[in-house]
PDB file of C-alpha atoms in Angstrom:
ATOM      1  CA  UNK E 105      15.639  -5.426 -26.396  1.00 80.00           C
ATOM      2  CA  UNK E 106      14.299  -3.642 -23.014  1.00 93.00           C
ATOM      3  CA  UNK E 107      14.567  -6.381 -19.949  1.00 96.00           C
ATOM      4  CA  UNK E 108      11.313  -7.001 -17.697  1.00 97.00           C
ATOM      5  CA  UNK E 109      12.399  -7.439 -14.151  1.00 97.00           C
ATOM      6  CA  UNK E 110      10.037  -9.087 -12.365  1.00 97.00           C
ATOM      7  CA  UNK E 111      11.915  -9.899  -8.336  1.00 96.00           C
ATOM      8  CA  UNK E 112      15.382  -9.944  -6.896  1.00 97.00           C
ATOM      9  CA  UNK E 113      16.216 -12.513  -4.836  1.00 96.00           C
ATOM     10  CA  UNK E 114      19.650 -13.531  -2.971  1.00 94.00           C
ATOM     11  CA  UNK E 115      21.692 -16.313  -5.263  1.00 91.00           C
ATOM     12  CA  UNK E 116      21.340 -19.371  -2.727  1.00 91.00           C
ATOM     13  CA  UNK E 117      17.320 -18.764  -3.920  1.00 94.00           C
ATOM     14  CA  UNK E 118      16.254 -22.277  -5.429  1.00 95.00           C
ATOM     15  CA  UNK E 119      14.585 -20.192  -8.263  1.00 95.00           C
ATOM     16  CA  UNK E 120      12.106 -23.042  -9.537  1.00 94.00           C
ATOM     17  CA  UNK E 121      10.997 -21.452 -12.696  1.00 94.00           C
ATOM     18  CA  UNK E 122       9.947 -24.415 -14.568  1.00 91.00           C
ATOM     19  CA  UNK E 123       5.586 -24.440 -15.453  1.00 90.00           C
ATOM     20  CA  UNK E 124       5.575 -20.571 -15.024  1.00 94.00           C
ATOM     21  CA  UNK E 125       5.142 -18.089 -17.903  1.00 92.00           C
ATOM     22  CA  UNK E 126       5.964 -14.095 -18.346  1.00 94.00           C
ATOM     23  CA  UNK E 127       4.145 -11.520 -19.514  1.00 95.00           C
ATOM     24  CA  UNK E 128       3.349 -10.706 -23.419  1.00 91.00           C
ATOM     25  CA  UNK E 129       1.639 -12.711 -26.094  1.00 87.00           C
ATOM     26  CA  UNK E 130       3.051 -15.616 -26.430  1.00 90.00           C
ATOM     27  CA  UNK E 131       4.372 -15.621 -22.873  1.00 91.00           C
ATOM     28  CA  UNK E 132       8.311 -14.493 -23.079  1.00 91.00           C
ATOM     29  CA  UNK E 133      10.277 -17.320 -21.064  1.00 94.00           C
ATOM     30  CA  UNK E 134      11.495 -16.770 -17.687  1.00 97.00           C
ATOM     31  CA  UNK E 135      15.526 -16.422 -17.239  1.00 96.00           C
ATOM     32  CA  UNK E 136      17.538 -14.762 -14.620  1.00 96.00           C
ATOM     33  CA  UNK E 137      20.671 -12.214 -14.158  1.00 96.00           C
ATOM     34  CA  UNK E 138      23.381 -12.496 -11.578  1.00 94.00           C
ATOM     35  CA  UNK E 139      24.927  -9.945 -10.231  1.00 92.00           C
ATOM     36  CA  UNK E 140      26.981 -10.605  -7.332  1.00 85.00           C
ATOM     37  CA  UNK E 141      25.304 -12.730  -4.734  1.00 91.00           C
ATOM     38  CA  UNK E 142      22.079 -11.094  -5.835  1.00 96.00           C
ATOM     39  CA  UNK E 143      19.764 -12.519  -8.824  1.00 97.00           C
ATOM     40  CA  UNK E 144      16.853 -11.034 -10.798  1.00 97.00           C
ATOM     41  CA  UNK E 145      14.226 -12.792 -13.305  1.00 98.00           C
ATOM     42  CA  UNK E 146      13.680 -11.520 -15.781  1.00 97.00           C
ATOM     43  CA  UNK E 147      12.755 -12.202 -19.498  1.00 96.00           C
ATOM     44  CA  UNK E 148      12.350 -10.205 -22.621  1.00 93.00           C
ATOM     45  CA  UNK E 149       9.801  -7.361 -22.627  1.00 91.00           C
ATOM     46  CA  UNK E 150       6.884  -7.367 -24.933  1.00 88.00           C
ATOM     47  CA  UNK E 151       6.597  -4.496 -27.532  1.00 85.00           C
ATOM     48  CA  UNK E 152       3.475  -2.135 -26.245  1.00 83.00           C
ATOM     49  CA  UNK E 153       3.536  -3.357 -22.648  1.00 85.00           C
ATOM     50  CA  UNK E 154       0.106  -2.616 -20.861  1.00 87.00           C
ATOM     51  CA  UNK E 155      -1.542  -3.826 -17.782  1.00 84.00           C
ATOM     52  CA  UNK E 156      -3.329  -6.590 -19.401  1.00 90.00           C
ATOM     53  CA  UNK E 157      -5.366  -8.814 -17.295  1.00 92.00           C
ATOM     54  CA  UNK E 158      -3.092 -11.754 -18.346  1.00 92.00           C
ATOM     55  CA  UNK E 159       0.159 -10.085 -18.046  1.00 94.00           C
ATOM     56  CA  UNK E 160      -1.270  -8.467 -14.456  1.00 94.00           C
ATOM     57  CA  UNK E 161      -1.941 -12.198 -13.553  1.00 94.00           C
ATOM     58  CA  UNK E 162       1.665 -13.864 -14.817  1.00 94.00           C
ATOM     59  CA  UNK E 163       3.513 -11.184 -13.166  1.00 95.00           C
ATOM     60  CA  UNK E 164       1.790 -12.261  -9.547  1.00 93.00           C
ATOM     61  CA  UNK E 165       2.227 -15.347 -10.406  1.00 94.00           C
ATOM     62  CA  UNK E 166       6.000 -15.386 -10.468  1.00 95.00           C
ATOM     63  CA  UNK E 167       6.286 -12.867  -7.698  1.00 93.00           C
ATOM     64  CA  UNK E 168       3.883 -16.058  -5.546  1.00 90.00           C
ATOM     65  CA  UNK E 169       5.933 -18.562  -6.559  1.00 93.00           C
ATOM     66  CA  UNK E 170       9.792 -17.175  -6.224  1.00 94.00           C
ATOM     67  CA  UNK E 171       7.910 -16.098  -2.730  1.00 89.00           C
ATOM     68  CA  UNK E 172       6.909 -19.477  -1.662  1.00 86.00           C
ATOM     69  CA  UNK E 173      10.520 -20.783  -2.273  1.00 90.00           C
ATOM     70  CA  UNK E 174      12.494 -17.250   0.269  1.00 89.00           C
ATOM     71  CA  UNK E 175      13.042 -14.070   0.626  1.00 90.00           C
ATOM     72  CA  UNK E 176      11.738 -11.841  -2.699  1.00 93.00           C
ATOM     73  CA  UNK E 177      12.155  -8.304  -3.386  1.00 94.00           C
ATOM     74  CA  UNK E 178       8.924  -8.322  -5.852  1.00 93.00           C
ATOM     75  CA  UNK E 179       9.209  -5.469  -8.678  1.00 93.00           C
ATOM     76  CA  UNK E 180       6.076  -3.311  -9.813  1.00 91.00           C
ATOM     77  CA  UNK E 181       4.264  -4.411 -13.213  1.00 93.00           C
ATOM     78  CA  UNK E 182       5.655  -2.840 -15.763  1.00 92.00           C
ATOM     79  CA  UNK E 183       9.490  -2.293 -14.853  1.00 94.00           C
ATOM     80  CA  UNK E 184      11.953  -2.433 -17.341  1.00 95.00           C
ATOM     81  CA  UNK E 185      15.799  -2.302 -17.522  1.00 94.00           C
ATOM     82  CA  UNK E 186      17.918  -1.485 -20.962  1.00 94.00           C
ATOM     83  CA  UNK E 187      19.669  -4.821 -21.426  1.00 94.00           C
ATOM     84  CA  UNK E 188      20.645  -7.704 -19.360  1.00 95.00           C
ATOM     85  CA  UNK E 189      24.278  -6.516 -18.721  1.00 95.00           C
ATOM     86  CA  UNK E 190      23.287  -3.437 -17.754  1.00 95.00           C
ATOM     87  CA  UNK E 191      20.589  -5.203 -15.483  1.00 96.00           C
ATOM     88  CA  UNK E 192      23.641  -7.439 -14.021  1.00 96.00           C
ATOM     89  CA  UNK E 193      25.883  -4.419 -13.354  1.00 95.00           C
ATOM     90  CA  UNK E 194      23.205  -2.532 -11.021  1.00 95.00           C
ATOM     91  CA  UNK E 195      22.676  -5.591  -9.277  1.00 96.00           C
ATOM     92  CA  UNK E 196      26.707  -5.871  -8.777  1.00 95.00           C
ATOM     93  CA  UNK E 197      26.676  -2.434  -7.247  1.00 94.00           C
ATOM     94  CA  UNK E 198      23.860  -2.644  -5.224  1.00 92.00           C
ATOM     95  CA  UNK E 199      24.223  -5.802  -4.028  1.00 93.00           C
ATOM     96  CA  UNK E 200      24.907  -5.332  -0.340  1.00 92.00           C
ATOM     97  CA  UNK E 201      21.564  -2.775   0.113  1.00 93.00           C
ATOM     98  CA  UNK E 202      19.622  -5.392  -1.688  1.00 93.00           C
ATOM     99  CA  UNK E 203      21.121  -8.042   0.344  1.00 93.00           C
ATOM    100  CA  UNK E 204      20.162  -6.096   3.360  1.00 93.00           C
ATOM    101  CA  UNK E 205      16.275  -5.800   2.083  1.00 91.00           C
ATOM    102  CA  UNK E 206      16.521  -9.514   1.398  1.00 94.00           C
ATOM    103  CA  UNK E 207      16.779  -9.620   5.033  1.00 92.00           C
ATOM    104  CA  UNK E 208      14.286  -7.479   6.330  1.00 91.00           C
ATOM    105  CA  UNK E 209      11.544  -8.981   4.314  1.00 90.00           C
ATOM    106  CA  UNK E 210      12.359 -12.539   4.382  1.00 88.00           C
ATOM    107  CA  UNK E 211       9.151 -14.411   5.887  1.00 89.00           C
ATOM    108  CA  UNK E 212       7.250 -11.661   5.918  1.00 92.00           C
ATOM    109  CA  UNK E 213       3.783 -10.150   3.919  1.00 91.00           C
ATOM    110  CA  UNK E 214       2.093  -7.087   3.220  1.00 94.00           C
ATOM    111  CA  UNK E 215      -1.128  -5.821   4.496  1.00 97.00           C
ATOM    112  CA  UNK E 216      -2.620  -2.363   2.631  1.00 98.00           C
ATOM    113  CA  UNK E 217      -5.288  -0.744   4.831  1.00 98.00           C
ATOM    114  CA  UNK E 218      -7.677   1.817   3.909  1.00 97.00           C
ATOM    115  CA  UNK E 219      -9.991   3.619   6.429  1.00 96.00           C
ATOM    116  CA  UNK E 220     -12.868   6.619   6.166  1.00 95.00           C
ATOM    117  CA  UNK E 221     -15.432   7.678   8.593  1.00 91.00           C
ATOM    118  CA  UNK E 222     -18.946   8.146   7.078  1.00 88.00           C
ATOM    119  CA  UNK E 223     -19.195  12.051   6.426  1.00 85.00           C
ATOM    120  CA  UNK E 224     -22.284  13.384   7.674  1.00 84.00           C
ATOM    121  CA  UNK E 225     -21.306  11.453  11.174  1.00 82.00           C
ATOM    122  CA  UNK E 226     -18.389  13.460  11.329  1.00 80.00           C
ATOM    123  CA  UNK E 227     -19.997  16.610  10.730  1.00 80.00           C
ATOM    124  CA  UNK E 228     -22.703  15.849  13.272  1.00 78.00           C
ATOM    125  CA  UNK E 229     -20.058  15.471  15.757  1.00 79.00           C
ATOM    126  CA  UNK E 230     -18.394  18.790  14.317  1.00 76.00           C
ATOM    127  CA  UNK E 231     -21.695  21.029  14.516  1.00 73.00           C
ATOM    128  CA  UNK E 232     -22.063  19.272  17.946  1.00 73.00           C
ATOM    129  CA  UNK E 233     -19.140  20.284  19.338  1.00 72.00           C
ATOM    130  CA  UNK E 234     -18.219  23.127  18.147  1.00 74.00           C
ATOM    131  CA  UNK E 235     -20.388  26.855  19.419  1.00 72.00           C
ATOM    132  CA  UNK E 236     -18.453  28.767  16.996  1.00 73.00           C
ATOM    133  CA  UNK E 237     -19.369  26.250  13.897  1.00 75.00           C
ATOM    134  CA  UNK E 238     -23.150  25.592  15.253  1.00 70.00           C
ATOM    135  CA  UNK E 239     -23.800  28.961  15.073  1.00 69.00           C
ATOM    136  CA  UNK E 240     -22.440  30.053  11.771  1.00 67.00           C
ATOM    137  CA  UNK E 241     -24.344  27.109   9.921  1.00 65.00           C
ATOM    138  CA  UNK E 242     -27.520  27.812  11.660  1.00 68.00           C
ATOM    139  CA  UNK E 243     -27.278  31.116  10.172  1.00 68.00           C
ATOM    140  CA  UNK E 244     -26.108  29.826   7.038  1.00 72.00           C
ATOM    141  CA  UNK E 245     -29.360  27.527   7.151  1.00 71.00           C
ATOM    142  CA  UNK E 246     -31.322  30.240   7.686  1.00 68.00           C
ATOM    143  CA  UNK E 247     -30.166  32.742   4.781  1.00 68.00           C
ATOM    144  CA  UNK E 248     -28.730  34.964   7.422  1.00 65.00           C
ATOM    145  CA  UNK E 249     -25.183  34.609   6.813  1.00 65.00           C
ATOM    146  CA  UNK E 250     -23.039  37.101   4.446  1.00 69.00           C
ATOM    147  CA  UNK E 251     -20.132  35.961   2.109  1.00 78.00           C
ATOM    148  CA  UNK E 252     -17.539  36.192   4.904  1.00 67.00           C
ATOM    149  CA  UNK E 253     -19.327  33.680   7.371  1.00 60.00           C
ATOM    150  CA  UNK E 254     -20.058  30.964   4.331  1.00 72.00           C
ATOM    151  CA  UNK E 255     -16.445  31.258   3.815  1.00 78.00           C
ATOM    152  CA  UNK E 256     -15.349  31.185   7.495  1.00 70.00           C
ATOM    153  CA  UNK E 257     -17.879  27.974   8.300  1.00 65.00           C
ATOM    154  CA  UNK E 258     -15.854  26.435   5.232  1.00 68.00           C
ATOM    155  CA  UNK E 259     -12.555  26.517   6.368  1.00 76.00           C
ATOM    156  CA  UNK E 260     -13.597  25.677  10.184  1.00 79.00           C
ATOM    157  CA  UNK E 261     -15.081  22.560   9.141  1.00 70.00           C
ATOM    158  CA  UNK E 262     -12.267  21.798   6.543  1.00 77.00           C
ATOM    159  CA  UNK E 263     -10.026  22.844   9.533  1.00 78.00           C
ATOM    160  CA  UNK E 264     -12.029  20.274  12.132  1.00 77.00           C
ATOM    161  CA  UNK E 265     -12.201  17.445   8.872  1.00 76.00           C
ATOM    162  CA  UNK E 266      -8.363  17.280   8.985  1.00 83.00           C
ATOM    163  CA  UNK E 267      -7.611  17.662  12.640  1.00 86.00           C
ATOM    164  CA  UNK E 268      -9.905  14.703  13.154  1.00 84.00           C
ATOM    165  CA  UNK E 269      -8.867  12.705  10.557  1.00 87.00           C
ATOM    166  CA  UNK E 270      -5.395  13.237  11.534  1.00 92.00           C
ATOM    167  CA  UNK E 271      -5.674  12.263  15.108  1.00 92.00           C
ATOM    168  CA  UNK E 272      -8.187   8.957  14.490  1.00 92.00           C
ATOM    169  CA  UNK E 273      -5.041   7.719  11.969  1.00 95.00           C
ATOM    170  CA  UNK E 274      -2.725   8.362  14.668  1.00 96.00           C
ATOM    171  CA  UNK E 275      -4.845   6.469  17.417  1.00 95.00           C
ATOM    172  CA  UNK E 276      -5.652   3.522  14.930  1.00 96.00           C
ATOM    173  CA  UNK E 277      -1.807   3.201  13.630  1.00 96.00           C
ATOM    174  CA  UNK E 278      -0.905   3.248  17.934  1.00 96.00           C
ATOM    175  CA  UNK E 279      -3.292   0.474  18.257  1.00 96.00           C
ATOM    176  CA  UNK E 280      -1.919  -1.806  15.325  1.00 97.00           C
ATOM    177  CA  UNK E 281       1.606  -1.124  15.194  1.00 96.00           C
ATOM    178  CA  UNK E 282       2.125  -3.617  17.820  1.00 96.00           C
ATOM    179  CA  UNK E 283       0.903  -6.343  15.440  1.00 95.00           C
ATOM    180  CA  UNK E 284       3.327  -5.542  12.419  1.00 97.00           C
ATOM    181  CA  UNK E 285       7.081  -5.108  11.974  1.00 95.00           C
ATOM    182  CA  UNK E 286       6.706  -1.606  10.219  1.00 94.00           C
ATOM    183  CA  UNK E 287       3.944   0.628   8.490  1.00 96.00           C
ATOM    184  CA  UNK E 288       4.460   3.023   5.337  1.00 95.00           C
ATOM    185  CA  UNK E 289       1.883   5.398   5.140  1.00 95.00           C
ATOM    186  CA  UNK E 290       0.569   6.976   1.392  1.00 94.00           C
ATOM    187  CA  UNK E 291      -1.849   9.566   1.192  1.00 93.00           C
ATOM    188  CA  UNK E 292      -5.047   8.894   1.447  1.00 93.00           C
ATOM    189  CA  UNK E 293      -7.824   9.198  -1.208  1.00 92.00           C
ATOM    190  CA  UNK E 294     -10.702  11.596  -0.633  1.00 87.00           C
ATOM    191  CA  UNK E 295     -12.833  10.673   2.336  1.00 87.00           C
ATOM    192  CA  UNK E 296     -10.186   8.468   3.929  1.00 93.00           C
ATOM    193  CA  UNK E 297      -8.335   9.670   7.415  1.00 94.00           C
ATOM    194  CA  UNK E 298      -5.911   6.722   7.039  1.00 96.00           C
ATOM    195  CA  UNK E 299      -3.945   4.766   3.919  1.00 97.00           C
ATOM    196  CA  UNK E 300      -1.143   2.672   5.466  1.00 97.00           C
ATOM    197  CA  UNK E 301       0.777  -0.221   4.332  1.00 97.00           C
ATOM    198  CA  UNK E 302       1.867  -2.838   7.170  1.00 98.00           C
ATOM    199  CA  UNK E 303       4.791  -5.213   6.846  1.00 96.00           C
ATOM    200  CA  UNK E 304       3.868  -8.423   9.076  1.00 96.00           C
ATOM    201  CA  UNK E 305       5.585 -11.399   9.047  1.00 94.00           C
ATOM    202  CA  UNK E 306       3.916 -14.370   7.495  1.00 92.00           C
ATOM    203  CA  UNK E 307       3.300 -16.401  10.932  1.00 93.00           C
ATOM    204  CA  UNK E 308       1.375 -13.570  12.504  1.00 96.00           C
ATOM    205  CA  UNK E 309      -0.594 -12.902   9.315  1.00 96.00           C
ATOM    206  CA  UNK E 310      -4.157 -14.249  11.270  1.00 96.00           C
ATOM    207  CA  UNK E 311      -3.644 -12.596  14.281  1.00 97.00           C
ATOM    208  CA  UNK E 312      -2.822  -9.351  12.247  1.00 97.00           C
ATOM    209  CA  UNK E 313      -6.064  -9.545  10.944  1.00 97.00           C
ATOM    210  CA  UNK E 314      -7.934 -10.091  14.028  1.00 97.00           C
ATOM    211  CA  UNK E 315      -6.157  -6.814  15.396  1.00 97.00           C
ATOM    212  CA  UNK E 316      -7.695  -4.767  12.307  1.00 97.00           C
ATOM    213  CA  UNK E 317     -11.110  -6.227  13.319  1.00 97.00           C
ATOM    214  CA  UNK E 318     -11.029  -5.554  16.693  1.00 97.00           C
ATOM    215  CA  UNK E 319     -10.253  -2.281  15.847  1.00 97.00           C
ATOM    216  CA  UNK E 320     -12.843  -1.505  13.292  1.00 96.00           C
ATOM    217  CA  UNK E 321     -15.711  -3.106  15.580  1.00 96.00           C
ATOM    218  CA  UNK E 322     -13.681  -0.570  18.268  1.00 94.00           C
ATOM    219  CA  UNK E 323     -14.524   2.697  15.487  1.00 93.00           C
ATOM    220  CA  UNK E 324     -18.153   1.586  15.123  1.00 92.00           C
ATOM    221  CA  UNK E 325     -20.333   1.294  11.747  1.00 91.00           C
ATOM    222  CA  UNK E 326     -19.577   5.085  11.229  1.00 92.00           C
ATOM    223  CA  UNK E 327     -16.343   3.698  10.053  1.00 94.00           C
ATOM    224  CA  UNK E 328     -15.409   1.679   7.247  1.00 95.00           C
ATOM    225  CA  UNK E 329     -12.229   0.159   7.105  1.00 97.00           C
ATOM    226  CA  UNK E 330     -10.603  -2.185   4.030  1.00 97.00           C
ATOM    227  CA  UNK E 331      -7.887  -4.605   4.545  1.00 97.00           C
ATOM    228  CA  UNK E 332      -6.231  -5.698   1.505  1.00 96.00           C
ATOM    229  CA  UNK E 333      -3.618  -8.757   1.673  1.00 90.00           C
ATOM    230  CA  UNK E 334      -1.697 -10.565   2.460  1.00 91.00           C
ATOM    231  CA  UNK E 335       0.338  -9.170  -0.553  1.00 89.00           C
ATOM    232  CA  UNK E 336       3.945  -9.022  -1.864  1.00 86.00           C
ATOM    233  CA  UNK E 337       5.768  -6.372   0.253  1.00 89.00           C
ATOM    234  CA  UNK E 338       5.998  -3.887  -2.609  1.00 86.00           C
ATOM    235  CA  UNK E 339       5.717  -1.151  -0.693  1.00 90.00           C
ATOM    236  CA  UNK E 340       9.112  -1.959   1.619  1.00 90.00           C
ATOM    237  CA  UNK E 341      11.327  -2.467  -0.831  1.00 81.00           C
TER     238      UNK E 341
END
């Protein structure tokens, strides 16, 4: 039967399992795997595996809990290995990186952060700014313009969209930087200049926060940003 993995932690972990339940119906018990000085939890994984509110919910709840107690290397929903043993021997031959992780994320949390600017602002300030672009959408407005200049007003405001964008992200991620240990960035969704992850450690979590909203009041309403967290650090391990 498939393994659910669930968090590595380093073997001196206390790994107080007792009152918590995995995922599937009826909740699979909670066991672990060592592999060197390295442990995982783990526990038998339920045929048909979906994100299920409840499962969704017991799988956060161990990840909190194993978190509480030291450093955790939380797992994604959903991740399975073939077999215990074979779970054991990666975490024998791995052990020093994860080791190393163990680390770099003990004490600390992670922050997601998603920002977009309200649309028609930025245009505004593209029309505004820009002879070249004013011009071709006047005519544009006015029925004036052929195929070629709808297509050339196009790409210089797709052009000026992504140069923005692109420079606001790098401005905001300047400004907040000094307020985390480390950032991974993701793409971000239509709309967005900015999708970022911050690693921050757990003592600094309030002031982190306050940093985000000084920066969004610094951005103005044409701005929205969303802060998400704090949160396992899933996206640093």
């Amino acid at each position: 039967m498939p393994t659910y993995i669930y968090a590595i932690t380093g073997a001196d972990h206390p790994l107080r399992l007792d009152g918590l339940q995995g995922v599937g119906d009826p909740p699979s018990p909670l066991r672990t795997v060592a592999g060197g000085d390295v442990t995982a939890v783990v526990s038998d994984a339920p045929e048909g595996l979906r994100a299920k509110h409840r499962d969704v919910l017991a799988h956060e709840a161990v990840l909190e809990s194993l978190m509480a107690d030291g450093a955790t290397l939380p797992m994604r929903f959903g991740l399975l290995g073939p077999d215990d043993d074979q779970v054991g021997d990666a975490l024998r031959r791995d052990a020093d990186a994860y080791r190393a992780r163990l680390a770099e994320l003990a004490g600390h949390v992670e922050f997601n952060l998603k920002a977009a600017r309200d649309e028609q602002d930025l245009l505004l300030e593209i029309v505004a700014e820009s002879d070249e672009i004013r011009e071709l959408n006047e005519r544009t407005r006015s029925g004036a313009a052929g195929q070629d200049d709808r297509i050339a007003l196009g790409e210089l405001v797709a052009g000026q969209v992504a140069e923005r964008g692109k420079e606001r992200a790098e401005k905001t991620l300047e400004r907040l930087l000094p307020s985390a240990a480390r950032a991974a960035r993701a793409e971000p969704a239509a709309g967005q200049f900015l999708n970022v992850s911050f690693l921050v450690p757990a003592p600094s979590a309030d002031a982190f926060v306050r940093a985000v909203r000084d920066e969004a009041d610094r951005q103005g309403e044409a701005c929205t940003f969303t802060l998400t967290g704090p949160l396992p650090p899933y996206s640093f391990v």
